[in-house]
PDB file of C-alpha atoms in Angstrom:
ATOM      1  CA  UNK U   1     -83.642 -93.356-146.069  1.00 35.00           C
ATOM      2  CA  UNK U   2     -86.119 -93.605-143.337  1.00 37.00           C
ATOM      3  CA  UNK U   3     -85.519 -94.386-139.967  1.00 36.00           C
ATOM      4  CA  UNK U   4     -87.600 -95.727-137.151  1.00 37.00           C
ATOM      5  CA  UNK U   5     -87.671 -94.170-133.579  1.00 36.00           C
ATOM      6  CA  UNK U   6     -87.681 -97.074-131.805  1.00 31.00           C
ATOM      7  CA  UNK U   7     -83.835 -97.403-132.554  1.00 31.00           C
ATOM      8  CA  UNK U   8     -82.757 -94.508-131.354  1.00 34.00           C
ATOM      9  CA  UNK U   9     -82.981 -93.232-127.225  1.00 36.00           C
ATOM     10  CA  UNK U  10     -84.365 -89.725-127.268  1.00 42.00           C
ATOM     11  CA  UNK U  11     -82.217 -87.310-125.280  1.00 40.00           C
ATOM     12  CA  UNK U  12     -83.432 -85.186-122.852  1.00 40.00           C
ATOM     13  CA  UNK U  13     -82.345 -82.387-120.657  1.00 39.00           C
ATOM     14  CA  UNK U  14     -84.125 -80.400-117.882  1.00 39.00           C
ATOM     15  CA  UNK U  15     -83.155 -76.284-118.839  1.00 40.00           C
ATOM     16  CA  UNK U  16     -83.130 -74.452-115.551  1.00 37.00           C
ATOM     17  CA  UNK U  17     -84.785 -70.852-116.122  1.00 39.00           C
ATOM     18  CA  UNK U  18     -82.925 -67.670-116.061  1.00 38.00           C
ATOM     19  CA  UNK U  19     -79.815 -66.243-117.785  1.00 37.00           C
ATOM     20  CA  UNK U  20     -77.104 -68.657-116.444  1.00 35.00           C
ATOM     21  CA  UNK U  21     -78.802 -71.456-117.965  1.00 42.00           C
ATOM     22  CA  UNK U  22     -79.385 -69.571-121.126  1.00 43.00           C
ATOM     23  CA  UNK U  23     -75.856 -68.542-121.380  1.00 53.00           C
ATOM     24  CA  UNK U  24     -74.442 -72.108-121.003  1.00 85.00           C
ATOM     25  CA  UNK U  25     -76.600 -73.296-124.105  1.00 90.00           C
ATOM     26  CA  UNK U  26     -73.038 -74.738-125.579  1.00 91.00           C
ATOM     27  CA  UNK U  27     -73.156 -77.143-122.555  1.00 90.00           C
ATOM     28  CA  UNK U  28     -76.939 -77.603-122.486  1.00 90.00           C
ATOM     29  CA  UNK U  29     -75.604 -79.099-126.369  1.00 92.00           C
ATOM     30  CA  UNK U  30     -73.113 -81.084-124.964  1.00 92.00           C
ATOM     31  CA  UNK U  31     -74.738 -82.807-122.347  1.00 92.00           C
ATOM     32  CA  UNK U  32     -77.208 -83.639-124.683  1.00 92.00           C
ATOM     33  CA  UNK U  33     -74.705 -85.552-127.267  1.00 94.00           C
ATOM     34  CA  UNK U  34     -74.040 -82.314-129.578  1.00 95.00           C
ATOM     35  CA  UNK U  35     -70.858 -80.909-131.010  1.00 96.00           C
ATOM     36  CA  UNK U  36     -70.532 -77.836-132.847  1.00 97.00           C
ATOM     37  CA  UNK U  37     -69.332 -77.803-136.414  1.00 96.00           C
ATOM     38  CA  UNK U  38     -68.661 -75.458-139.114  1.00 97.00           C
ATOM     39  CA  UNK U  39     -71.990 -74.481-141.335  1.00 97.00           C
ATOM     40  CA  UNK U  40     -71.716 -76.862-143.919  1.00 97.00           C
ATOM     41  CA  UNK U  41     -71.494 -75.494-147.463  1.00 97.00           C
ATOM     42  CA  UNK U  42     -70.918 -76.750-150.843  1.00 97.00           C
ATOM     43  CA  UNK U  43     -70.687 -80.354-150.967  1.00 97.00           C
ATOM     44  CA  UNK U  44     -70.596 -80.865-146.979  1.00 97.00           C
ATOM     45  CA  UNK U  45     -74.296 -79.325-147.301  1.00 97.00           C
ATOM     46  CA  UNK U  46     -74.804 -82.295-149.762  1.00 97.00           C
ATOM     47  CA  UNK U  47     -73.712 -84.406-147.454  1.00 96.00           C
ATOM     48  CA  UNK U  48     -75.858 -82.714-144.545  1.00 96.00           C
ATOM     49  CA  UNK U  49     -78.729 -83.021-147.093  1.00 95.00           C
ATOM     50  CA  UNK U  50     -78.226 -86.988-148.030  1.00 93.00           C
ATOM     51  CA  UNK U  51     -78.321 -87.722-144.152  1.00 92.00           C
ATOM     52  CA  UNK U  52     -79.754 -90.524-142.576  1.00 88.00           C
ATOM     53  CA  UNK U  53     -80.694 -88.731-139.543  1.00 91.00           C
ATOM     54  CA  UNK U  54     -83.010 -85.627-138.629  1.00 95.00           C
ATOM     55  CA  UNK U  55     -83.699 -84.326-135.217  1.00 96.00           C
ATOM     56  CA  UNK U  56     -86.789 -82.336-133.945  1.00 96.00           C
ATOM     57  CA  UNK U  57     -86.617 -80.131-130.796  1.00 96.00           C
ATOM     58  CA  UNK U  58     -89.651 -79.204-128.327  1.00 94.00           C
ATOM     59  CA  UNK U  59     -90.192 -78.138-124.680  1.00 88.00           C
ATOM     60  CA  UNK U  60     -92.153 -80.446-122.244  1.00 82.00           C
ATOM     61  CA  UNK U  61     -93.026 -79.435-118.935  1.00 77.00           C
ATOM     62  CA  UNK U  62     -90.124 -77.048-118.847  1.00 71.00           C
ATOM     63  CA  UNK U  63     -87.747 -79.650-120.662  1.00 75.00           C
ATOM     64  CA  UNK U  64     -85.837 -79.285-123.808  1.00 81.00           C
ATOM     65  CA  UNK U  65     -86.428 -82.752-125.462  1.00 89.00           C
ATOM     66  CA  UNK U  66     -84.160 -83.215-129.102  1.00 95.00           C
ATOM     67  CA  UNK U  67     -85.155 -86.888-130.869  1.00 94.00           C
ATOM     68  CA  UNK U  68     -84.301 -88.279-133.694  1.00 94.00           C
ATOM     69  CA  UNK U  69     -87.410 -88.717-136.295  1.00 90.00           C
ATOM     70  CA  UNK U  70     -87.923 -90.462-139.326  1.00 81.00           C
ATOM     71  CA  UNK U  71     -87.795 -89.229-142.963  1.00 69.00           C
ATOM     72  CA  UNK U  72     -91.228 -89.228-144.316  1.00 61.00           C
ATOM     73  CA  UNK U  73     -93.039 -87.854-146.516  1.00 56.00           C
ATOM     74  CA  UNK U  74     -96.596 -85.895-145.530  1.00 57.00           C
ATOM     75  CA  UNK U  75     -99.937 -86.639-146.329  1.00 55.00           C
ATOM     76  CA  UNK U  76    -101.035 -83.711-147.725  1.00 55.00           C
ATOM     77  CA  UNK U  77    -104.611 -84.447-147.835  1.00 61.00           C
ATOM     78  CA  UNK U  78    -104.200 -84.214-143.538  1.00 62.00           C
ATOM     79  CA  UNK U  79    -104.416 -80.230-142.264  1.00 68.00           C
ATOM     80  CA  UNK U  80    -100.732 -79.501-140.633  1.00 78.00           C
ATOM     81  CA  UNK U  81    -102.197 -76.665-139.007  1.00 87.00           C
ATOM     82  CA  UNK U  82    -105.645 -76.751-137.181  1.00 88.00           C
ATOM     83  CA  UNK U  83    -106.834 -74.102-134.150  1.00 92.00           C
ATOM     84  CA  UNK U  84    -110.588 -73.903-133.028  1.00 94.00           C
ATOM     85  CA  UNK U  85    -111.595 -70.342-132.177  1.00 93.00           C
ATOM     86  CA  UNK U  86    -114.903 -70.825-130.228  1.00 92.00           C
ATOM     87  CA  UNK U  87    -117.240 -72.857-132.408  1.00 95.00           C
ATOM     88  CA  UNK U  88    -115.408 -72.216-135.175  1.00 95.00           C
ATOM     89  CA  UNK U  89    -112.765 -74.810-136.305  1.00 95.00           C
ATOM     90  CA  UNK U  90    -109.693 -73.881-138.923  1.00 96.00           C
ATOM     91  CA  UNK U  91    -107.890 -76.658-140.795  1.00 95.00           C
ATOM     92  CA  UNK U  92    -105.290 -75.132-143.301  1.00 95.00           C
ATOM     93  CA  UNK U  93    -103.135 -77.783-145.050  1.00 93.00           C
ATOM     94  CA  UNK U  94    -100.035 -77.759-147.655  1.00 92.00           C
ATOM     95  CA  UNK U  95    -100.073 -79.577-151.253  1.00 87.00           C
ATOM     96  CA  UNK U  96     -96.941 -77.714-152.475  1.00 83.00           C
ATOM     97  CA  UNK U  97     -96.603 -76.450-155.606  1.00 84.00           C
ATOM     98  CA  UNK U  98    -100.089 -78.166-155.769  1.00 88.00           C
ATOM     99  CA  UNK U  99    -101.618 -75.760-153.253  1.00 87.00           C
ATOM    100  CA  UNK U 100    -103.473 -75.868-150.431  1.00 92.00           C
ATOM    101  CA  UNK U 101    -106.229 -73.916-148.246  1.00 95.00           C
ATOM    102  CA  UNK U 102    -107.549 -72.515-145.065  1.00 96.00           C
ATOM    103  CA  UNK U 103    -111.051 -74.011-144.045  1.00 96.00           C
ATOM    104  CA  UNK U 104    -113.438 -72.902-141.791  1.00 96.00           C
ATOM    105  CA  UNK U 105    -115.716 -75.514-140.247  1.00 96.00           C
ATOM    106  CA  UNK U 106    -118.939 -73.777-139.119  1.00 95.00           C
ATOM    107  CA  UNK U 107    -120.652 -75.032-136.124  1.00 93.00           C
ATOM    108  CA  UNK U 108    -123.513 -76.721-138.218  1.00 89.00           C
ATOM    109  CA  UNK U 109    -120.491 -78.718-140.559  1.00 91.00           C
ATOM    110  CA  UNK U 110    -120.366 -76.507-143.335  1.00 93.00           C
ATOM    111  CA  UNK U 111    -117.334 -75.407-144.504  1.00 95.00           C
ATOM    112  CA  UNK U 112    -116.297 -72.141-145.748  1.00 95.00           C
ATOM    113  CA  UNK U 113    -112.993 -71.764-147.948  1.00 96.00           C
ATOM    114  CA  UNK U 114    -111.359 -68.509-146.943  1.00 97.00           C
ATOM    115  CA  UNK U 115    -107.921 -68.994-148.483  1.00 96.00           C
ATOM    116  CA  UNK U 116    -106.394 -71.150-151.541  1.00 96.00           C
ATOM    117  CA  UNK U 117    -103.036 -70.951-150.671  1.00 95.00           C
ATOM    118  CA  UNK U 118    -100.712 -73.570-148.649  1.00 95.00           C
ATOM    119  CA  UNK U 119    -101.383 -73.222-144.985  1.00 95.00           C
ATOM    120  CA  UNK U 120     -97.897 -73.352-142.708  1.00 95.00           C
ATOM    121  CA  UNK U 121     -99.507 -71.692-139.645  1.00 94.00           C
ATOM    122  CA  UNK U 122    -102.474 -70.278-137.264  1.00 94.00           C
ATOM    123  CA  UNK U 123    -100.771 -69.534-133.750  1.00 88.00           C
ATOM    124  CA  UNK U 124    -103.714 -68.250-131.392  1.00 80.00           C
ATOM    125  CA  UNK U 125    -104.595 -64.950-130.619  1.00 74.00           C
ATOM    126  CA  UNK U 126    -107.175 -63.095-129.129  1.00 70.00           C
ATOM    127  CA  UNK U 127    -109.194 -61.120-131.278  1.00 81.00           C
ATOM    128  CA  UNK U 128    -107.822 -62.092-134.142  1.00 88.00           C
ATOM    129  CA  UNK U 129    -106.147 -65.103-135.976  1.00 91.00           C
ATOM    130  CA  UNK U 130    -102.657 -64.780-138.155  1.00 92.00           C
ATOM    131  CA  UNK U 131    -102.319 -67.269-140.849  1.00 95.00           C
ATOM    132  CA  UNK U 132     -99.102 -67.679-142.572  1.00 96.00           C
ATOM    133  CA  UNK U 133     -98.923 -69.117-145.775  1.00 96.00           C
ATOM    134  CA  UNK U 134     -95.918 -69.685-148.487  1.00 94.00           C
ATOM    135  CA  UNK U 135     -94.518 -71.665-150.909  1.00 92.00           C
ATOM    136  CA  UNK U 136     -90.785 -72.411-152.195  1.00 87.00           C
ATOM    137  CA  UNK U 137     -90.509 -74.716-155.105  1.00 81.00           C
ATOM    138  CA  UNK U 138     -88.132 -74.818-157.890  1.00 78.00           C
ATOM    139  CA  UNK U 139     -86.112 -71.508-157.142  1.00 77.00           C
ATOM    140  CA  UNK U 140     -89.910 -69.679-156.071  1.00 82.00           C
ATOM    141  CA  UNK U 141     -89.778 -68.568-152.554  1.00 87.00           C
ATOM    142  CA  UNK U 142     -92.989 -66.278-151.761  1.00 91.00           C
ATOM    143  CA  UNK U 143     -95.042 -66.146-148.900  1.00 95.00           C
ATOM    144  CA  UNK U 144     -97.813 -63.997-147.031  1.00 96.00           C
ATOM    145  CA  UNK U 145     -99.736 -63.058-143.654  1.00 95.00           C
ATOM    146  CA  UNK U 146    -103.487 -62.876-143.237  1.00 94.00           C
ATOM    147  CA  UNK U 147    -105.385 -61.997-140.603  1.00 93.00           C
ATOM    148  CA  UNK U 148    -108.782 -63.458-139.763  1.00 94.00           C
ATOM    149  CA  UNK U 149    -111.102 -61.037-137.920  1.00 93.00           C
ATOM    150  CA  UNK U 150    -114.082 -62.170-135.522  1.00 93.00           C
ATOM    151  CA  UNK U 151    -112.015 -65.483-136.033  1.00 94.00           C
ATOM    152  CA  UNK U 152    -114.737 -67.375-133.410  1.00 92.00           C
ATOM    153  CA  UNK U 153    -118.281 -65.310-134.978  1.00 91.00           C
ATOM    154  CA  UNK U 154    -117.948 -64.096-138.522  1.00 91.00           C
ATOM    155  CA  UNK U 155    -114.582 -64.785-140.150  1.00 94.00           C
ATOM    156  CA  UNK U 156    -113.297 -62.300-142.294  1.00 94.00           C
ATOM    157  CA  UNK U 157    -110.222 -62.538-143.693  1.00 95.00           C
ATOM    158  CA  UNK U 158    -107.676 -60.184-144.944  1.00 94.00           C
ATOM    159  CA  UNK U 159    -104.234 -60.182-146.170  1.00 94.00           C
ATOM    160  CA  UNK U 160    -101.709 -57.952-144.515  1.00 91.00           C
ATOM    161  CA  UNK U 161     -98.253 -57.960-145.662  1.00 92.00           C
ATOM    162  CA  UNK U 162     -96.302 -60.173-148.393  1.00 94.00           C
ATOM    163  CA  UNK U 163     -93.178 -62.138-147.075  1.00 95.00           C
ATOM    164  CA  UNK U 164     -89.892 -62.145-148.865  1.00 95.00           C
ATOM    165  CA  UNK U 165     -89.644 -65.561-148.331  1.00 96.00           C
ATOM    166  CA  UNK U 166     -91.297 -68.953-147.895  1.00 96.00           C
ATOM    167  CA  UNK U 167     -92.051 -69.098-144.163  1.00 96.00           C
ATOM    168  CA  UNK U 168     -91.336 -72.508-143.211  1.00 95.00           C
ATOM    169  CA  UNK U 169     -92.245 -72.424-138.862  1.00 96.00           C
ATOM    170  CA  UNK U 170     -93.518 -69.700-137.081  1.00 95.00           C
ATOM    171  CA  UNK U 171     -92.427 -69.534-132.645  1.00 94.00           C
ATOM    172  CA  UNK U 172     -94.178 -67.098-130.217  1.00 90.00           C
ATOM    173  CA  UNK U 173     -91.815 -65.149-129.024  1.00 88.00           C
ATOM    174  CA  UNK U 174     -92.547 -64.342-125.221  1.00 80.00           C
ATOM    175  CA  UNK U 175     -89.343 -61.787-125.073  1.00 74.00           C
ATOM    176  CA  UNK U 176     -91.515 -58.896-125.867  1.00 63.00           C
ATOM    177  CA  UNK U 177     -92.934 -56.385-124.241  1.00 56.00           C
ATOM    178  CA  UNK U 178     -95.805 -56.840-126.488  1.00 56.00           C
ATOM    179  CA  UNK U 179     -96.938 -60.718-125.866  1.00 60.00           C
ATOM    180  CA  UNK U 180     -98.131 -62.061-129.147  1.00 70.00           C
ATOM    181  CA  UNK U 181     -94.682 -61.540-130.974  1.00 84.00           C
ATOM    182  CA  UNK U 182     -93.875 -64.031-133.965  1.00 91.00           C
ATOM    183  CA  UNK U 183     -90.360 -65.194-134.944  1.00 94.00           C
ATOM    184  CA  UNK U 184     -90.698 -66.384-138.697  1.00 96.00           C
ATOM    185  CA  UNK U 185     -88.136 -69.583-139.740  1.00 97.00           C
ATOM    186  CA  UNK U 186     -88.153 -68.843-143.231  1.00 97.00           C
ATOM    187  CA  UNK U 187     -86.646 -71.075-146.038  1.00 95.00           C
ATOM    188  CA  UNK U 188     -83.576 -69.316-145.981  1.00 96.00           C
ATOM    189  CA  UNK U 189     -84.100 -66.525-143.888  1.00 97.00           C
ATOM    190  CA  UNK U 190     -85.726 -65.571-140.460  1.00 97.00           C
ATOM    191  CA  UNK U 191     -87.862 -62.711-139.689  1.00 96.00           C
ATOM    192  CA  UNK U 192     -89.988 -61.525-136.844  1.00 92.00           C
ATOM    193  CA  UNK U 193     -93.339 -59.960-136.357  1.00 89.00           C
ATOM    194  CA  UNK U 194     -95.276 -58.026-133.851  1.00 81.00           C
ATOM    195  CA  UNK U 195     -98.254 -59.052-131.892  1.00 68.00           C
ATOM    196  CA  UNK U 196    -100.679 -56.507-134.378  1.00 60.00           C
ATOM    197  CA  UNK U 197     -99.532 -58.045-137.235  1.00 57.00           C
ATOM    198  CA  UNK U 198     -99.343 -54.909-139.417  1.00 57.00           C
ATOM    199  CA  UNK U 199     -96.851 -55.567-142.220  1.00 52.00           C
ATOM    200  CA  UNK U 200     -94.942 -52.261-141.166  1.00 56.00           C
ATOM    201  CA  UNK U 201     -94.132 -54.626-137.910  1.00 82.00           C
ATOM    202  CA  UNK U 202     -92.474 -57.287-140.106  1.00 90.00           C
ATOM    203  CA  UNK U 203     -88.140 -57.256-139.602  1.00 92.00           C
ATOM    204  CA  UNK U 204     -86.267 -59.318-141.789  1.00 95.00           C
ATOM    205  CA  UNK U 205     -83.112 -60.557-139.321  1.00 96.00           C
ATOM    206  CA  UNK U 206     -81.259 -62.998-141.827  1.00 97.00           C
ATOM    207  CA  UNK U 207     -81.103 -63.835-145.029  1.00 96.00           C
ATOM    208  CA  UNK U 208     -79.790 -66.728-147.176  1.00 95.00           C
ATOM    209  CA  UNK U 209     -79.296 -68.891-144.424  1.00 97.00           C
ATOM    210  CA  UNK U 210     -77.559 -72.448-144.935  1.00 97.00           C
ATOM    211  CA  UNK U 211     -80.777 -74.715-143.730  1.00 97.00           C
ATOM    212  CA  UNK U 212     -83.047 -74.205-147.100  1.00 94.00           C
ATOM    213  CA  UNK U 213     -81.768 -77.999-147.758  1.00 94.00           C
ATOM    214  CA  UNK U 214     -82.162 -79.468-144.721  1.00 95.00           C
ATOM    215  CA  UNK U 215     -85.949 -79.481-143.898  1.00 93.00           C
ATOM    216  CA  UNK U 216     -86.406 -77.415-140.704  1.00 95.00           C
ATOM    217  CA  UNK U 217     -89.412 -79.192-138.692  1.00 94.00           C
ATOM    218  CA  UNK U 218     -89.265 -77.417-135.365  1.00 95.00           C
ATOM    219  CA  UNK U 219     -88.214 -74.897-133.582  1.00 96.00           C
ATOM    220  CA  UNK U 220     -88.398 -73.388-129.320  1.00 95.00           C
ATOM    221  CA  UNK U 221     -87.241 -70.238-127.864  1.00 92.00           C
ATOM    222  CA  UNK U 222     -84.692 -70.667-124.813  1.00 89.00           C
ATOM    223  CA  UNK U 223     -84.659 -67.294-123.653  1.00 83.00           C
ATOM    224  CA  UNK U 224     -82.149 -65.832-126.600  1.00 90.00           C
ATOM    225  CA  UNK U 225     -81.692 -68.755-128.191  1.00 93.00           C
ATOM    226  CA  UNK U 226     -83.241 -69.946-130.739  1.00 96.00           C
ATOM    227  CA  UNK U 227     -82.777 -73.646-131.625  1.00 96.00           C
ATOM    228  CA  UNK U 228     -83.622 -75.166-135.127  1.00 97.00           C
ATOM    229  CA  UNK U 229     -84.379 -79.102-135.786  1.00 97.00           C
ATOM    230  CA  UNK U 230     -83.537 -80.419-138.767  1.00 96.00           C
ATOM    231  CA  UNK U 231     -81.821 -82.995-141.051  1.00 95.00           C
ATOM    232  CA  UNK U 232     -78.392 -83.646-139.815  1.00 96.00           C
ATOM    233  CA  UNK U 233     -78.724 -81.504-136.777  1.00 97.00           C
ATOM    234  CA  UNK U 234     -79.199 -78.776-135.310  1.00 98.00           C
ATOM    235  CA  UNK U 235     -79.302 -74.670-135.644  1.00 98.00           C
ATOM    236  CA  UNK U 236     -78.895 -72.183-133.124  1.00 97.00           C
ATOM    237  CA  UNK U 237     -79.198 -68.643-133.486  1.00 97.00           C
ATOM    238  CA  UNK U 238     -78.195 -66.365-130.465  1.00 96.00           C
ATOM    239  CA  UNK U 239     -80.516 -63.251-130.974  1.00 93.00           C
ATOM    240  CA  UNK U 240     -80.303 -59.986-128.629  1.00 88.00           C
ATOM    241  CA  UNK U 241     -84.025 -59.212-128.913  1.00 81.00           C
ATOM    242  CA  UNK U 242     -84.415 -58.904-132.698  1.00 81.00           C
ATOM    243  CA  UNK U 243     -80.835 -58.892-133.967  1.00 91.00           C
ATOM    244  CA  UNK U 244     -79.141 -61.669-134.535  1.00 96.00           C
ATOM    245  CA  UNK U 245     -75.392 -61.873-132.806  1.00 96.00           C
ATOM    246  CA  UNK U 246     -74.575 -65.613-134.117  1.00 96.00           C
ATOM    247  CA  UNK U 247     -75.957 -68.678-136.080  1.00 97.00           C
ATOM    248  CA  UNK U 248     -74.192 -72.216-135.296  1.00 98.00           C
ATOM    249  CA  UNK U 249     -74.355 -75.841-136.253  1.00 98.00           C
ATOM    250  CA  UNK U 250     -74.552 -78.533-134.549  1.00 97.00           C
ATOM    251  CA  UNK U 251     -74.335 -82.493-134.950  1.00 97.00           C
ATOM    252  CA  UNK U 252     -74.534 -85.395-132.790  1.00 96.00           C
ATOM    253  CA  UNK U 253     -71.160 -86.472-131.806  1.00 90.00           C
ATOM    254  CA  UNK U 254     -71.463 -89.838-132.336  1.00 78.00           C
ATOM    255  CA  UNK U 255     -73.708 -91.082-135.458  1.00 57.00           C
ATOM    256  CA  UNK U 256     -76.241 -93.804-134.996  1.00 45.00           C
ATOM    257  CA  UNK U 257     -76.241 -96.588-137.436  1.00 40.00           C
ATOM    258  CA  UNK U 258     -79.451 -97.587-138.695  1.00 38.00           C
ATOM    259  CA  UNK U 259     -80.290-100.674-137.235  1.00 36.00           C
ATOM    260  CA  UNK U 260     -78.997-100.458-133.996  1.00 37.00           C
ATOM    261  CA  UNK U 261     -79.843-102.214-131.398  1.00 35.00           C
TER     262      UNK U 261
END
């Protein structure tokens, strides 16, 4: 079913900084329309699944924004993930079990296929570029991290660690005392990296997690929360730095009919 934003009001909330507002995340939730539920399993994941509704999460000018977006399906022939590194532009892009690639576009147009492999992600970085790629399809999860050296005069890429999962999003995580840090929204699992990306850096913090059905399509750090968009609602996962002490659900209290004026 898809649904148009125009019927829906987005909700938005200002998130004071420092612990006291991080703590009160359950009323940050409420004030935004949000009640807590059980993790849905079984046929109440179904249900979760079959939902009209999906909600995507962001900050904006030291907001957290949560709207409700349409179902849709992607054109895959557009890059999902593009970064320009000096001269040097990178379009990766995501066909599915079809396959994508990571393309660099030289200054004089031509462009250079480093990778065949669906593209999820290329945060920034400074002397070098991580690009996550991954795939689950049909019971195959698998996914990798490459790095691309002299990212903005020579690219040269290289791959560094395989990922025992699909990654899915990737969020900077500015909690370290390393700044560059990567927290890794897997299919069904989450993971983190360090700001080297060596694969000896890579932590798996949760597996087999309930949202593999739900489509997760963004994701923001509020100081040791980490909140999920998704179909149906919402997941937030209380970390304390790279362990994680809870994962919860939550839905809008009230649905919204489609069609509402």
């Amino acid at each position: 079913m898809k649904m148009k934003n125009s019927i829906f009001l987005a909700f938005i909330l200002g998130v004071a900084q420092g612990p006291a507002a991080a703590n009160d995340i359950d009323g940050v939730l409420k004030t935004l329309g949000f009640k807590e539920q059980s993790i849905p399993a079984g046929e109440a994941l179904s249900r979760a699944n079959r939902s009209g509704q999906s909600f995507a999460v962001q900050l904006a000018g030291g907001r957290l924004v949560v709207k409700p977006v349409e179902h849709s399906v992607p054109d895959t022939n557009v890059p999902q993930a593009r970064l320009q590194a000096g001269p040097i532009r990178y379009e990766g892009t995501d066909r599915g079990e079809w396959g994508g690639q990571l393309v660099a576009i030289l200054p004089g147009g031509e462009r250079k296929i480093l990778l065949k492999k669906n593209i999820i992600a290329i945060p920034p970085g400074d002397k070098h570029l991580l690009v996550f790629s991954g795939l689950a399809h049909l019971g195959l999860r698998e996914g990798a991290v490459y790095r691309v050296d002299s990212p903005d005069q020579h690219p040269r890429l290289s791959r560094i660690v395989l990922l025992p999962d699909a990654p899915v999003l990737v969020v900077e995580d500015p909690r370290g005392k390393v700044a560059g840090q990567k927290i890794i929204i897997g299919n069904s699992s989450l993971m983190a990296m360090g700001s080297s990306g060596q694969g000896g850096n890579l932590k798996v913090l949760a597996r087999e997690q309930f949202w593999w059905p739900l489509f997760p399509n963004s994701a923001v750090l509020i100081d040791n929360h980490l909140v999920i968009g998704m179909r149906s609602g919402l997941a937030v996962i209380t970390l304390d730095h790279t362990t994680v002490r809870s994962t919860r659900y939550f839905v809008p209290r009230a649905a919204v009919t489609p069609g509402a004026k």
